[in-house]
Amino acid sequence: MFVDRVDIYCKAGDGGDGCASFRREAHVPRGGPNGGDGGKGGDVVVLADENVNSLANIIGHKHWNAERGGHGQGSLKTGRNGEDIVIMVPPGTLVLDTKRGHLLRDMKETGDRVVVAKGGKGGRGNRHFATATHQTPREFEKGGPGEQRDISLELKLIADVGLVGKPNAGKSTLLSRLSKAHPEIADYPFTTKYPNLGLVRVGFDHQFVMADIPGLIEGAHAGIGLGHEFLRHVERTRVLVHLVEPAPMDQTDPIENYRQIREEMRLYDATLMDRPEIVVVTKCELPDAEAVTELLSEELGQPVLQISSATGESLDQLVRKIVNTLQDLEDEV
């Protein structure tokens, strides 16, 4: 199961109480206070880990409570600190404060971490309250409360290349041919219900991560279908590969389908229009593929690739073009 948004409640551990205690050993007539301090409460930490690929491990765990600190004891014994609790998330997860609405951390890389709820401070024992005029203090401090916070975890997949297009355009089939990913493939629309990632290796020198973004429809920017759920994953991609089906099952116009997807992305985030785009006509073994390719080339003023994931035709050419585009982006940086 793929999950890309979860709301949870986090409660850090309370600090342990300080201790009020006095030395009572034999032959120590003026022992004095020896109460130890309380331990610090555990933190609630969010940590990015490359071995996690969705938020599915969190969805059934709504409350995350860290351990409280131990109480201080006599003989100046400090209470143990509470254990931190760590929430593992995939790289690309946004950690947001639900009530205040601000971003706490963008977990872009493996190892990124953020403390979302800090443990309470341990209370001081009575030894801290002894003075020259107050040598038998019975005062001690209670441990401080741990922080509480409602947070939202929102995953935006980080991929070099994003495959976009109408439902049934051949995105999942292309991903399965270029990588070892095994997305669900069938001859009906909306087979892919969540994004899939695949690592494409090119010789010994190059590799890139490709994401199959589930089919977009008209009104996706406004949340129609699962619009926002899909479009958010396009934001993190560096290059878009736009797949156009030459003979859609619903008898729609392929050129208009291309325009429609571009418009949905523009309405969702205008900056996506500046993203490098490689336009590809899929299923080139079909009779209409050549005519659609010519029309698209005229509209865009640039060559349009024709490929077939079923026969493997021109897939090497597409991969080379993707690698060159990514290399140009790195050179610009």
mmCIF file of C-alpha atoms in Angstrom:
data_model
loop_
_atom_site.group_PDB
_atom_site.id
_atom_site.type_symbol
_atom_site.label_atom_id
_atom_site.label_comp_id
_atom_site.label_asym_id
_atom_site.label_seq_id
_atom_site.Cartn_x
_atom_site.Cartn_y
_atom_site.Cartn_z
ATOM 1 C CA MET A 1 0.000 0.000 0.000
ATOM 2 C CA PHE A 2 1.299 3.440 -0.966
ATOM 3 C CA VAL A 3 0.459 6.301 1.425
ATOM 4 C CA ASP A 4 1.685 9.852 0.833
ATOM 5 C CA ARG A 5 -0.093 11.883 3.528
ATOM 6 C CA VAL A 6 -0.580 11.163 7.254
ATOM 7 C CA ASP A 7 -1.681 13.292 10.220
ATOM 8 C CA ILE A 8 -0.303 12.244 13.618
ATOM 9 C CA TYR A 9 -0.106 13.470 17.217
ATOM 10 C CA CYS A 10 3.297 13.620 18.920
ATOM 11 C CA LYS A 11 3.904 13.854 22.679
ATOM 12 C CA ALA A 12 7.432 14.102 24.064
ATOM 13 C CA GLY A 13 8.246 12.557 27.422
ATOM 14 C CA ASP A 14 7.866 14.583 30.608
ATOM 15 C CA GLY A 15 10.972 15.272 32.648
ATOM 16 C CA GLY A 16 11.502 13.255 35.821
ATOM 17 C CA ASP A 17 10.973 14.863 39.230
ATOM 18 C CA GLY A 18 13.897 15.853 41.409
ATOM 19 C CA CYS A 19 14.360 14.072 44.725
ATOM 20 C CA ALA A 20 14.273 15.409 48.309
ATOM 21 C CA SER A 21 16.676 13.226 50.288
ATOM 22 C CA PHE A 22 19.261 13.517 53.110
ATOM 23 C CA ARG A 23 22.369 11.561 53.980
ATOM 24 C CA ARG A 24 21.785 9.252 56.897
ATOM 25 C CA GLU A 25 24.986 7.207 57.088
ATOM 26 C CA ALA A 26 26.443 6.302 60.449
ATOM 27 C CA HIS A 27 29.155 8.634 61.748
ATOM 28 C CA VAL A 28 27.996 11.446 59.406
ATOM 29 C CA PRO A 29 26.201 13.721 61.858
ATOM 30 C CA ARG A 30 25.775 16.571 59.385
ATOM 31 C CA GLY A 31 24.956 14.711 56.193
ATOM 32 C CA GLY A 32 22.979 17.341 54.376
ATOM 33 C CA PRO A 33 20.770 17.046 51.278
ATOM 34 C CA ASN A 34 21.666 14.538 48.585
ATOM 35 C CA GLY A 35 18.583 14.392 46.342
ATOM 36 C CA GLY A 36 19.399 13.713 42.669
ATOM 37 C CA ASP A 37 17.951 15.414 39.610
ATOM 38 C CA GLY A 38 15.257 13.994 37.389
ATOM 39 C CA GLY A 39 16.095 12.724 33.896
ATOM 40 C CA LYS A 40 15.147 14.479 30.674
ATOM 41 C CA GLY A 41 12.091 13.265 28.775
ATOM 42 C CA GLY A 42 12.534 11.616 25.373
ATOM 43 C CA ASP A 43 12.134 13.589 22.136
ATOM 44 C CA VAL A 44 9.908 12.729 19.183
ATOM 45 C CA VAL A 45 12.164 12.737 16.109
ATOM 46 C CA VAL A 46 11.333 12.422 12.397
ATOM 47 C CA LEU A 47 14.163 10.820 10.390
ATOM 48 C CA ALA A 48 14.471 10.349 6.616
ATOM 49 C CA ASP A 49 15.554 6.836 5.584
ATOM 50 C CA GLU A 50 16.133 5.672 2.006
ATOM 51 C CA ASN A 51 14.849 2.185 2.884
ATOM 52 C CA VAL A 52 11.341 3.563 3.459
ATOM 53 C CA ASN A 53 9.325 4.266 0.293
ATOM 54 C CA SER A 54 5.964 5.475 1.614
ATOM 55 C CA LEU A 55 4.162 6.484 4.802
ATOM 56 C CA ALA A 56 2.222 3.223 5.006
ATOM 57 C CA ASN A 57 4.128 2.138 8.145
ATOM 58 C CA ILE A 58 2.726 5.168 9.983
ATOM 59 C CA ILE A 59 -0.912 5.243 8.905
ATOM 60 C CA GLY A 60 -2.132 2.910 11.666
ATOM 61 C CA HIS A 61 -0.090 4.642 14.376
ATOM 62 C CA LYS A 62 -1.786 7.971 15.144
ATOM 63 C CA HIS A 63 -0.205 8.715 18.548
ATOM 64 C CA TRP A 64 3.552 8.790 19.104
ATOM 65 C CA ASN A 65 4.550 9.130 22.755
ATOM 66 C CA ALA A 66 8.167 9.266 23.879
ATOM 67 C CA GLU A 67 9.299 7.853 27.220
ATOM 68 C CA ARG A 68 9.293 10.087 30.266
ATOM 69 C CA GLY A 69 12.451 10.749 32.274
ATOM 70 C CA GLY A 70 13.195 8.813 35.445
ATOM 71 C CA HIS A 71 12.835 10.444 38.885
ATOM 72 C CA GLY A 72 15.912 11.471 40.831
ATOM 73 C CA GLN A 73 16.982 9.363 43.841
ATOM 74 C CA GLY A 74 18.988 9.736 47.009
ATOM 75 C CA SER A 75 22.773 9.597 47.086
ATOM 76 C CA LEU A 76 22.801 12.153 44.255
ATOM 77 C CA LYS A 77 21.479 9.616 41.751
ATOM 78 C CA THR A 78 20.161 11.293 38.606
ATOM 79 C CA GLY A 79 17.128 9.724 36.947
ATOM 80 C CA ARG A 80 17.655 8.101 33.527
ATOM 81 C CA ASN A 81 16.785 10.070 30.417
ATOM 82 C CA GLY A 82 13.719 8.942 28.496
ATOM 83 C CA GLU A 83 14.241 7.125 25.199
ATOM 84 C CA ASP A 84 13.608 9.148 22.053
ATOM 85 C CA ILE A 85 10.999 7.820 19.659
ATOM 86 C CA VAL A 86 11.970 7.961 15.978
ATOM 87 C CA ILE A 87 9.481 8.160 13.098
ATOM 88 C CA MET A 88 11.039 6.828 9.878
ATOM 89 C CA VAL A 89 9.888 8.533 6.663
ATOM 90 C CA PRO A 90 11.045 8.455 3.021
ATOM 91 C CA PRO A 91 13.274 11.229 1.653
ATOM 92 C CA GLY A 92 11.072 13.877 0.085
ATOM 93 C CA THR A 93 8.693 14.113 3.060
ATOM 94 C CA LEU A 94 7.484 17.511 4.237
ATOM 95 C CA VAL A 95 6.961 17.816 8.000
ATOM 96 C CA LEU A 96 4.290 20.428 8.721
ATOM 97 C CA ASP A 97 2.781 21.797 11.920
ATOM 98 C CA THR A 98 -0.914 21.027 11.466
ATOM 99 C CA LYS A 99 -2.332 23.779 13.691
ATOM 100 C CA ARG A 100 0.041 26.605 12.776
ATOM 101 C CA GLY A 101 0.388 25.538 9.158
ATOM 102 C CA HIS A 102 4.113 26.199 8.799
ATOM 103 C CA LEU A 103 6.837 23.895 7.479
ATOM 104 C CA LEU A 104 9.062 22.371 10.147
ATOM 105 C CA ARG A 105 11.487 20.590 7.803
ATOM 106 C CA ASP A 106 11.773 19.438 4.227
ATOM 107 C CA MET A 107 13.373 15.993 4.508
ATOM 108 C CA LYS A 108 15.177 15.984 1.170
ATOM 109 C CA GLU A 109 17.984 13.537 1.842
ATOM 110 C CA THR A 110 18.595 10.354 3.792
ATOM 111 C CA GLY A 111 19.719 11.229 7.320
ATOM 112 C CA ASP A 112 17.784 14.503 7.549
ATOM 113 C CA ARG A 113 16.113 14.736 10.959
ATOM 114 C CA VAL A 114 13.954 17.136 12.916
ATOM 115 C CA VAL A 115 12.800 17.120 16.545
ATOM 116 C CA VAL A 116 9.058 17.755 16.334
ATOM 117 C CA ALA A 117 8.434 17.540 20.096
ATOM 118 C CA LYS A 118 11.170 18.189 22.656
ATOM 119 C CA GLY A 119 11.291 16.258 25.905
ATOM 120 C CA GLY A 120 10.702 18.017 29.216
ATOM 121 C CA LYS A 121 13.606 19.093 31.378
ATOM 122 C CA GLY A 122 14.337 17.059 34.504
ATOM 123 C CA GLY A 123 13.554 18.687 37.853
ATOM 124 C CA ARG A 124 16.325 19.615 40.292
ATOM 125 C CA GLY A 125 16.862 17.699 43.522
ATOM 126 C CA ASN A 126 16.949 19.366 46.941
ATOM 127 C CA ARG A 127 20.755 19.603 46.948
ATOM 128 C CA HIS A 128 20.418 22.595 44.609
ATOM 129 C CA PHE A 129 18.438 24.525 47.209
ATOM 130 C CA ALA A 130 20.974 24.278 50.051
ATOM 131 C CA THR A 131 22.496 27.550 51.230
ATOM 132 C CA ALA A 132 24.524 28.663 54.243
ATOM 133 C CA THR A 133 21.331 29.690 56.019
ATOM 134 C CA HIS A 134 19.097 26.932 54.683
ATOM 135 C CA GLN A 135 21.042 23.716 55.145
ATOM 136 C CA THR A 136 18.164 21.222 55.226
ATOM 137 C CA PRO A 137 16.045 22.144 52.195
ATOM 138 C CA ARG A 138 13.046 20.007 51.461
ATOM 139 C CA GLU A 139 12.278 21.769 48.210
ATOM 140 C CA PHE A 140 12.669 20.008 44.862
ATOM 141 C CA GLU A 141 11.458 20.631 41.355
ATOM 142 C CA LYS A 142 8.897 18.723 39.358
ATOM 143 C CA GLY A 143 9.952 17.647 35.891
ATOM 144 C CA GLY A 144 8.986 19.879 32.995
ATOM 145 C CA PRO A 145 6.232 18.744 30.620
ATOM 146 C CA GLY A 146 7.163 17.384 27.210
ATOM 147 C CA GLU A 147 6.035 19.265 24.131
ATOM 148 C CA GLN A 148 2.925 18.210 22.247
ATOM 149 C CA ARG A 149 2.369 18.799 18.546
ATOM 150 C CA ASP A 150 0.012 17.722 15.770
ATOM 151 C CA ILE A 151 1.991 17.263 12.565
ATOM 152 C CA SER A 152 1.231 16.366 8.967
ATOM 153 C CA LEU A 153 3.640 14.248 6.948
ATOM 154 C CA GLU A 154 3.313 14.835 3.218
ATOM 155 C CA LEU A 155 5.400 12.851 0.754
ATOM 156 C CA LYS A 156 6.476 14.379 -2.550
ATOM 157 C CA LEU A 157 8.522 11.813 -4.399
ATOM 158 C CA ILE A 158 12.004 12.901 -5.393
ATOM 159 C CA ALA A 159 12.753 11.662 -8.909
ATOM 160 C CA ASP A 160 14.927 12.834 -11.768
ATOM 161 C CA VAL A 161 12.302 12.073 -14.398
ATOM 162 C CA GLY A 162 8.515 12.141 -14.153
ATOM 163 C CA LEU A 163 6.274 10.320 -16.656
ATOM 164 C CA VAL A 164 3.057 12.261 -17.242
ATOM 165 C CA GLY A 165 0.154 11.817 -19.594
ATOM 166 C CA LYS A 166 -3.471 10.797 -19.859
ATOM 167 C CA PRO A 167 -4.656 7.481 -18.411
ATOM 168 C CA ASN A 168 -3.568 4.460 -20.461
ATOM 169 C CA ALA A 169 -0.827 6.412 -22.286
ATOM 170 C CA GLY A 170 1.717 3.675 -21.511
ATOM 171 C CA LYS A 171 3.582 5.173 -18.540
ATOM 172 C CA SER A 172 3.665 2.021 -16.427
ATOM 173 C CA THR A 173 4.701 -0.152 -19.373
ATOM 174 C CA LEU A 174 7.562 2.215 -20.214
ATOM 175 C CA LEU A 175 8.752 2.242 -16.594
ATOM 176 C CA SER A 176 8.721 -1.553 -16.480
ATOM 177 C CA ARG A 177 10.765 -1.754 -19.702
ATOM 178 C CA LEU A 178 13.426 0.727 -18.611
ATOM 179 C CA SER A 179 13.803 -0.352 -14.970
ATOM 180 C CA LYS A 180 13.201 -3.297 -12.673
ATOM 181 C CA ALA A 181 10.002 -1.759 -11.300
ATOM 182 C CA HIS A 182 6.861 -3.900 -11.562
ATOM 183 C CA PRO A 183 3.872 -1.528 -11.653
ATOM 184 C CA GLU A 184 0.404 -2.925 -12.302
ATOM 185 C CA ILE A 185 -0.296 -2.945 -16.049
ATOM 186 C CA ALA A 186 -3.645 -3.570 -17.763
ATOM 187 C CA ASP A 187 -5.529 -2.520 -20.904
ATOM 188 C CA TYR A 188 -7.917 -0.152 -19.096
ATOM 189 C CA PRO A 189 -7.488 3.402 -17.760
ATOM 190 C CA PHE A 190 -6.461 4.240 -14.188
ATOM 191 C CA THR A 191 -4.641 0.950 -13.655
ATOM 192 C CA THR A 192 -1.965 2.858 -11.698
ATOM 193 C CA LYS A 193 -3.427 4.147 -8.458
ATOM 194 C CA TYR A 194 -0.226 5.502 -6.913
ATOM 195 C CA PRO A 195 3.186 6.661 -8.172
ATOM 196 C CA ASN A 196 5.848 4.048 -8.845
ATOM 197 C CA LEU A 197 9.610 4.578 -8.792
ATOM 198 C CA GLY A 198 12.210 2.807 -10.861
ATOM 199 C CA LEU A 199 15.990 3.131 -11.183
ATOM 200 C CA VAL A 200 17.141 3.303 -14.803
ATOM 201 C CA ARG A 201 20.797 2.361 -15.348
ATOM 202 C CA VAL A 202 22.567 3.548 -18.493
ATOM 203 C CA GLY A 203 25.865 1.727 -18.969
ATOM 204 C CA PHE A 204 28.320 2.022 -16.074
ATOM 205 C CA ASP A 205 28.352 5.807 -15.824
ATOM 206 C CA HIS A 206 24.770 7.027 -15.606
ATOM 207 C CA GLN A 207 21.604 6.249 -13.744
ATOM 208 C CA PHE A 208 18.448 8.159 -12.907
ATOM 209 C CA VAL A 209 15.250 7.680 -10.927
ATOM 210 C CA MET A 210 12.048 7.645 -12.962
ATOM 211 C CA ALA A 211 8.574 8.131 -11.460
ATOM 212 C CA ASP A 212 5.363 6.958 -13.083
ATOM 213 C CA ILE A 213 2.766 9.600 -12.174
ATOM 214 C CA PRO A 214 -0.779 8.142 -12.342
ATOM 215 C CA GLY A 215 -2.964 9.400 -15.207
ATOM 216 C CA LEU A 216 -4.181 12.975 -14.964
ATOM 217 C CA ILE A 217 -7.623 14.124 -16.097
ATOM 218 C CA GLU A 218 -9.305 17.457 -16.725
ATOM 219 C CA GLY A 219 -9.833 19.329 -13.451
ATOM 220 C CA ALA A 220 -6.970 17.542 -11.680
ATOM 221 C CA HIS A 221 -5.585 20.879 -10.430
ATOM 222 C CA ALA A 222 -8.872 21.439 -8.578
ATOM 223 C CA GLY A 223 -8.767 18.018 -6.941
ATOM 224 C CA ILE A 224 -11.022 16.186 -9.407
ATOM 225 C CA GLY A 225 -10.290 12.474 -9.309
ATOM 226 C CA LEU A 226 -7.107 12.272 -7.288
ATOM 227 C CA GLY A 227 -5.654 15.389 -8.865
ATOM 228 C CA HIS A 228 -3.712 16.887 -5.978
ATOM 229 C CA GLU A 229 -2.624 13.451 -4.823
ATOM 230 C CA PHE A 230 -0.916 12.907 -8.191
ATOM 231 C CA LEU A 231 0.223 16.409 -9.123
ATOM 232 C CA ARG A 232 2.203 16.940 -5.907
ATOM 233 C CA HIS A 233 4.638 14.250 -7.029
ATOM 234 C CA VAL A 234 5.400 16.119 -10.266
ATOM 235 C CA GLU A 235 6.849 19.051 -8.280
ATOM 236 C CA ARG A 236 10.066 17.236 -7.299
ATOM 237 C CA THR A 237 10.952 15.930 -10.768
ATOM 238 C CA ARG A 238 13.712 17.612 -12.799
ATOM 239 C CA VAL A 239 12.615 16.501 -16.267
ATOM 240 C CA LEU A 240 9.120 15.668 -17.524
ATOM 241 C CA VAL A 241 8.540 12.998 -20.155
ATOM 242 C CA HIS A 242 5.078 13.633 -21.607
ATOM 243 C CA LEU A 243 3.577 10.520 -23.180
ATOM 244 C CA VAL A 244 0.879 11.004 -25.822
ATOM 245 C CA GLU A 245 -1.243 8.061 -26.968
ATOM 246 C CA PRO A 246 -1.941 8.269 -30.729
ATOM 247 C CA ALA A 247 -5.295 6.452 -30.620
ATOM 248 C CA PRO A 248 -6.925 6.909 -27.185
ATOM 249 C CA MET A 249 -9.543 4.369 -26.134
ATOM 250 C CA ASP A 250 -12.040 7.173 -25.417
ATOM 251 C CA GLN A 251 -11.721 8.513 -28.985
ATOM 252 C CA THR A 252 -10.413 11.889 -27.802
ATOM 253 C CA ASP A 253 -8.008 14.048 -29.813
ATOM 254 C CA PRO A 254 -4.364 13.262 -28.895
ATOM 255 C CA ILE A 255 -3.247 16.857 -29.504
ATOM 256 C CA GLU A 256 -5.990 18.221 -27.293
ATOM 257 C CA ASN A 257 -5.066 15.667 -24.630
ATOM 258 C CA TYR A 258 -1.505 17.002 -24.628
ATOM 259 C CA ARG A 259 -2.744 20.589 -24.258
ATOM 260 C CA GLN A 260 -5.111 19.573 -21.476
ATOM 261 C CA ILE A 261 -2.389 17.940 -19.359
ATOM 262 C CA ARG A 262 -0.122 20.957 -19.811
ATOM 263 C CA GLU A 263 -2.916 23.263 -18.725
ATOM 264 C CA GLU A 264 -3.667 21.187 -15.621
ATOM 265 C CA MET A 265 -0.003 21.377 -14.593
ATOM 266 C CA ARG A 266 0.067 25.141 -15.250
ATOM 267 C CA LEU A 267 -3.018 25.717 -13.112
ATOM 268 C CA TYR A 268 -1.552 23.621 -10.306
ATOM 269 C CA ASP A 269 1.929 25.196 -10.368
ATOM 270 C CA ALA A 270 2.982 27.650 -13.076
ATOM 271 C CA THR A 271 6.672 26.907 -12.466
ATOM 272 C CA LEU A 272 6.152 23.430 -13.964
ATOM 273 C CA MET A 273 5.961 25.109 -17.367
ATOM 274 C CA ASP A 274 9.666 25.955 -17.081
ATOM 275 C CA ARG A 275 10.610 22.329 -16.429
ATOM 276 C CA PRO A 276 12.413 20.607 -19.346
ATOM 277 C CA GLU A 277 9.905 18.453 -21.220
ATOM 278 C CA ILE A 278 10.461 15.579 -23.638
ATOM 279 C CA VAL A 279 7.334 14.861 -25.688
ATOM 280 C CA VAL A 280 6.909 11.261 -26.801
ATOM 281 C CA VAL A 281 4.258 9.558 -28.926
ATOM 282 C CA THR A 282 3.802 6.034 -27.585
ATOM 283 C CA LYS A 283 2.562 2.874 -29.303
ATOM 284 C CA CYS A 284 4.267 3.889 -32.551
ATOM 285 C CA GLU A 285 3.265 0.556 -34.103
ATOM 286 C CA LEU A 286 -0.297 1.945 -34.455
ATOM 287 C CA PRO A 287 -1.313 3.462 -37.825
ATOM 288 C CA ASP A 288 -2.146 6.906 -36.389
ATOM 289 C CA ALA A 289 1.226 7.399 -34.664
ATOM 290 C CA GLU A 290 3.007 9.034 -37.607
ATOM 291 C CA ALA A 291 0.277 11.609 -38.224
ATOM 292 C CA VAL A 292 0.023 12.518 -34.538
ATOM 293 C CA THR A 293 3.808 12.903 -34.325
ATOM 294 C CA GLU A 294 3.817 15.332 -37.256
ATOM 295 C CA LEU A 295 1.002 17.427 -35.784
ATOM 296 C CA LEU A 296 2.704 17.602 -32.389
ATOM 297 C CA SER A 297 6.021 18.544 -33.973
ATOM 298 C CA GLU A 298 4.339 21.400 -35.849
ATOM 299 C CA GLU A 299 2.611 22.650 -32.692
ATOM 300 C CA LEU A 300 5.747 22.511 -30.521
ATOM 301 C CA GLY A 301 8.215 23.582 -33.192
ATOM 302 C CA GLN A 302 10.588 20.772 -32.266
ATOM 303 C CA PRO A 303 11.052 17.057 -33.024
ATOM 304 C CA VAL A 304 8.836 14.590 -31.185
ATOM 305 C CA LEU A 305 10.029 11.073 -30.446
ATOM 306 C CA GLN A 306 8.088 7.951 -31.358
ATOM 307 C CA ILE A 307 8.546 4.873 -29.184
ATOM 308 C CA SER A 308 6.981 1.501 -28.575
ATOM 309 C CA SER A 309 7.301 -0.054 -25.142
ATOM 310 C CA ALA A 310 5.809 -3.260 -26.499
ATOM 311 C CA THR A 311 8.446 -3.762 -29.224
ATOM 312 C CA GLY A 312 11.267 -1.720 -27.651
ATOM 313 C CA GLU A 313 11.525 0.588 -30.665
ATOM 314 C CA SER A 314 13.477 3.830 -30.002
ATOM 315 C CA LEU A 315 13.690 3.257 -26.243
ATOM 316 C CA ASP A 316 17.479 3.647 -26.376
ATOM 317 C CA GLN A 317 17.026 6.970 -28.169
ATOM 318 C CA LEU A 318 14.640 8.179 -25.448
ATOM 319 C CA VAL A 319 17.027 7.160 -22.669
ATOM 320 C CA ARG A 320 19.925 8.982 -24.344
ATOM 321 C CA LYS A 321 17.826 12.120 -24.678
ATOM 322 C CA ILE A 322 16.868 11.951 -20.976
ATOM 323 C CA VAL A 323 20.506 11.513 -19.947
ATOM 324 C CA ASN A 324 21.589 14.446 -22.115
ATOM 325 C CA THR A 325 18.841 16.666 -20.692
ATOM 326 C CA LEU A 326 19.796 15.796 -17.117
ATOM 327 C CA GLN A 327 23.452 16.444 -17.941
ATOM 328 C CA ASP A 328 22.581 19.877 -19.373
ATOM 329 C CA LEU A 329 20.748 20.720 -16.129
ATOM 330 C CA GLU A 330 23.774 19.715 -14.047
ATOM 331 C CA ASP A 331 26.056 21.817 -16.255
ATOM 332 C CA GLU A 332 23.804 24.845 -15.724
ATOM 333 C CA VAL A 333 23.970 24.383 -11.968
#
